[in-house]
Structure formats: C-alpha cells, structure tokens
Short mmCIF file of C-alpha atoms in Angstrom, two decimals:
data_model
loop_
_atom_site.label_atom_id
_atom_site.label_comp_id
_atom_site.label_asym_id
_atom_site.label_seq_id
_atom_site.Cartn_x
_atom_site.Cartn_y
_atom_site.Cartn_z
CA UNK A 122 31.96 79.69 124.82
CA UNK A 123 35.58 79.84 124.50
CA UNK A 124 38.26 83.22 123.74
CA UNK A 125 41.81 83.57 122.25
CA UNK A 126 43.69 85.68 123.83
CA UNK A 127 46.96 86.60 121.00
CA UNK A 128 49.78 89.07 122.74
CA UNK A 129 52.04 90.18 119.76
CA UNK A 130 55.92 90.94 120.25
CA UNK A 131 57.13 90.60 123.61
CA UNK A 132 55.57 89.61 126.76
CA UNK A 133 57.07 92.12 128.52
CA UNK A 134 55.81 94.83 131.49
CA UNK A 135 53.86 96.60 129.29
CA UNK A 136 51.66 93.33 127.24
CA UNK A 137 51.61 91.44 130.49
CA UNK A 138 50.07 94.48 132.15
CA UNK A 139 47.45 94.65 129.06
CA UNK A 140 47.36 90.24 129.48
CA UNK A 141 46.11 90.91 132.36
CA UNK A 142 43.99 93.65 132.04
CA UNK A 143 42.02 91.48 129.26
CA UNK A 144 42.26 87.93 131.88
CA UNK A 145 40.57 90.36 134.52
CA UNK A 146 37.54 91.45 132.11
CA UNK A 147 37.16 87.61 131.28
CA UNK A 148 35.91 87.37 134.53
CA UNK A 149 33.40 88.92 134.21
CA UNK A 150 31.99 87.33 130.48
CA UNK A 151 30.38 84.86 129.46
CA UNK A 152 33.14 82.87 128.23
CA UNK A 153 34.30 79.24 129.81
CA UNK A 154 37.49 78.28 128.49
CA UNK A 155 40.40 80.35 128.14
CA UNK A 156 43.24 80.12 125.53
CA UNK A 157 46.31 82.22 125.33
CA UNK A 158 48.00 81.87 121.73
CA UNK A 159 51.75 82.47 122.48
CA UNK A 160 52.65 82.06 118.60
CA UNK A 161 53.60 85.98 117.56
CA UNK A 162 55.27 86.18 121.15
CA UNK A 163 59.39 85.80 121.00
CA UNK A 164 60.06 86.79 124.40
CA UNK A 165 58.56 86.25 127.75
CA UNK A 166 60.39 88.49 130.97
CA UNK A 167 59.61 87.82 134.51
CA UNK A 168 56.04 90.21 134.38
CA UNK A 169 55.44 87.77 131.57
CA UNK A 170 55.81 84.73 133.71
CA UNK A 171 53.56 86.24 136.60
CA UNK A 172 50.75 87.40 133.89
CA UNK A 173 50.20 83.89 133.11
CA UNK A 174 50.56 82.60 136.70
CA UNK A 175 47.77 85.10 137.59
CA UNK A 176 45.85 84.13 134.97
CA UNK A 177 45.80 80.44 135.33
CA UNK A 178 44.51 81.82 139.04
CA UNK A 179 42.20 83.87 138.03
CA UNK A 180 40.81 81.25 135.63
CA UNK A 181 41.04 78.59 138.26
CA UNK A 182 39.01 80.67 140.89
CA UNK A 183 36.67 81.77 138.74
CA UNK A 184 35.74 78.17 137.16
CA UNK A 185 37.58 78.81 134.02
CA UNK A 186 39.96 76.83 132.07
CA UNK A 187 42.80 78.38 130.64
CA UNK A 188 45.19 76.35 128.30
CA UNK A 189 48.32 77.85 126.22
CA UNK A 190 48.94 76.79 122.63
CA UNK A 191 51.19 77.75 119.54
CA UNK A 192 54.47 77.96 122.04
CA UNK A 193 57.73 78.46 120.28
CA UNK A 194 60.42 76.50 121.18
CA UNK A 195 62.10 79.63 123.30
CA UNK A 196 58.74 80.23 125.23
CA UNK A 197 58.76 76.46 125.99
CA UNK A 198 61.80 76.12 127.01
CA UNK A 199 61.68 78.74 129.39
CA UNK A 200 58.30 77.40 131.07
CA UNK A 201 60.20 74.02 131.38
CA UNK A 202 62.68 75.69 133.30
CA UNK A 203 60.68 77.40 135.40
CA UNK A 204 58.61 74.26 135.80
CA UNK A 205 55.83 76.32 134.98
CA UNK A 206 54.79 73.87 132.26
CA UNK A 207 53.63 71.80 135.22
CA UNK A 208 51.61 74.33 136.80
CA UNK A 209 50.17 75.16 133.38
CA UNK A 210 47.68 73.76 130.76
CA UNK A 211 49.77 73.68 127.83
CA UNK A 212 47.95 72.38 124.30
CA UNK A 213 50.89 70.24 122.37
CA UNK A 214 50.81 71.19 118.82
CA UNK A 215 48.58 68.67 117.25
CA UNK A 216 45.73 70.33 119.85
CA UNK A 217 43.98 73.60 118.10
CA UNK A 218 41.77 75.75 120.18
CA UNK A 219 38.17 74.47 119.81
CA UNK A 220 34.81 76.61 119.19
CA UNK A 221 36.87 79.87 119.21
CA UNK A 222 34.23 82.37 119.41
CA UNK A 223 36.05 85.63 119.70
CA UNK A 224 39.81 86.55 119.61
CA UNK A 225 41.77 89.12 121.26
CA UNK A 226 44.54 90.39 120.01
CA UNK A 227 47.09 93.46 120.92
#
C-alpha cells in the first residue's frame, strides 16, 4: 500500500517539523512505499532539506521506499545543488505515483 504525503506553501521549520511528524507515524502503518508530492511547495530552507534527508532514513531503515515527484524547477534545482538529487529517489515527470491509497496533506 502506498501514501502521498502533499506539504503546501513553504517547506520551512514549521511544515518540515509537521513532514516529519507524519514520516515518523508512517513507521508505524501499514503502508510500503512512500511519496512526497513537492508540487504546491515554492520554497524549501535548510529544515526542509534535513526533513527529507530524515525521511529517506527513516524510510530506508524501516524497509520503505520513499520517492519525490511533482518538483518545480526551484525545488530541483536546489536538490541538484545540494547533490541531494543523488541521495534521493526522485520520480521524473512522466512517473505518477502508483496505487495511491491515502493522501496527506497540510
């Protein structure tokens, strides 16, 4: 079973806190694969960057997959830069999350 995972706005202190808070419950359900739909999100800050380190951790230790998708071109950038695009699974735009069965969104 698979989860989206939609932050709105900014990924700043205060979403990557909540990102993390829902990653952290994940753990704990049923579901396998992980996607986090950066489409509505226009900024990412440092806590941003470390959310979605931690996750990809989290996901990792717990035998999860987690994959981004919907990047903007900002958001991508800034992951190339960081090189964090090859530390993370990133879904190119053609890929669509696959038997979504429940979506989170704040």
């Amino acid at each position: 079973m698979n989860v989206v995972i939609q932050p709105q706005g900014n990924l700043d202190l205060k979403a990557s806190a909540m990102l993390q808070q829902n990653i952290a419950r994940l753990a704990w359900e049923k579901y396998n694969r992980w996607f986090i739909d950066l489409g509505e999100v226009t900024t990412v800050s440092h806590s941003g960057l470390i959310a979605l380190i931690t996750a990809n951790q989290l996901a990792k230790k717990t035998g999860r997959r987690l994959s981004l998708c919907n990047l903007k071109g900002s958001v991508m950038y800034l992951l190339e830069i960081t090189e964090l695009d090859r530390l993370l699974d990133i879904l190119s735009d053609d890929d669509e999350p696959m038997g979504v069965v429940d979506k989170i969104v704040f």
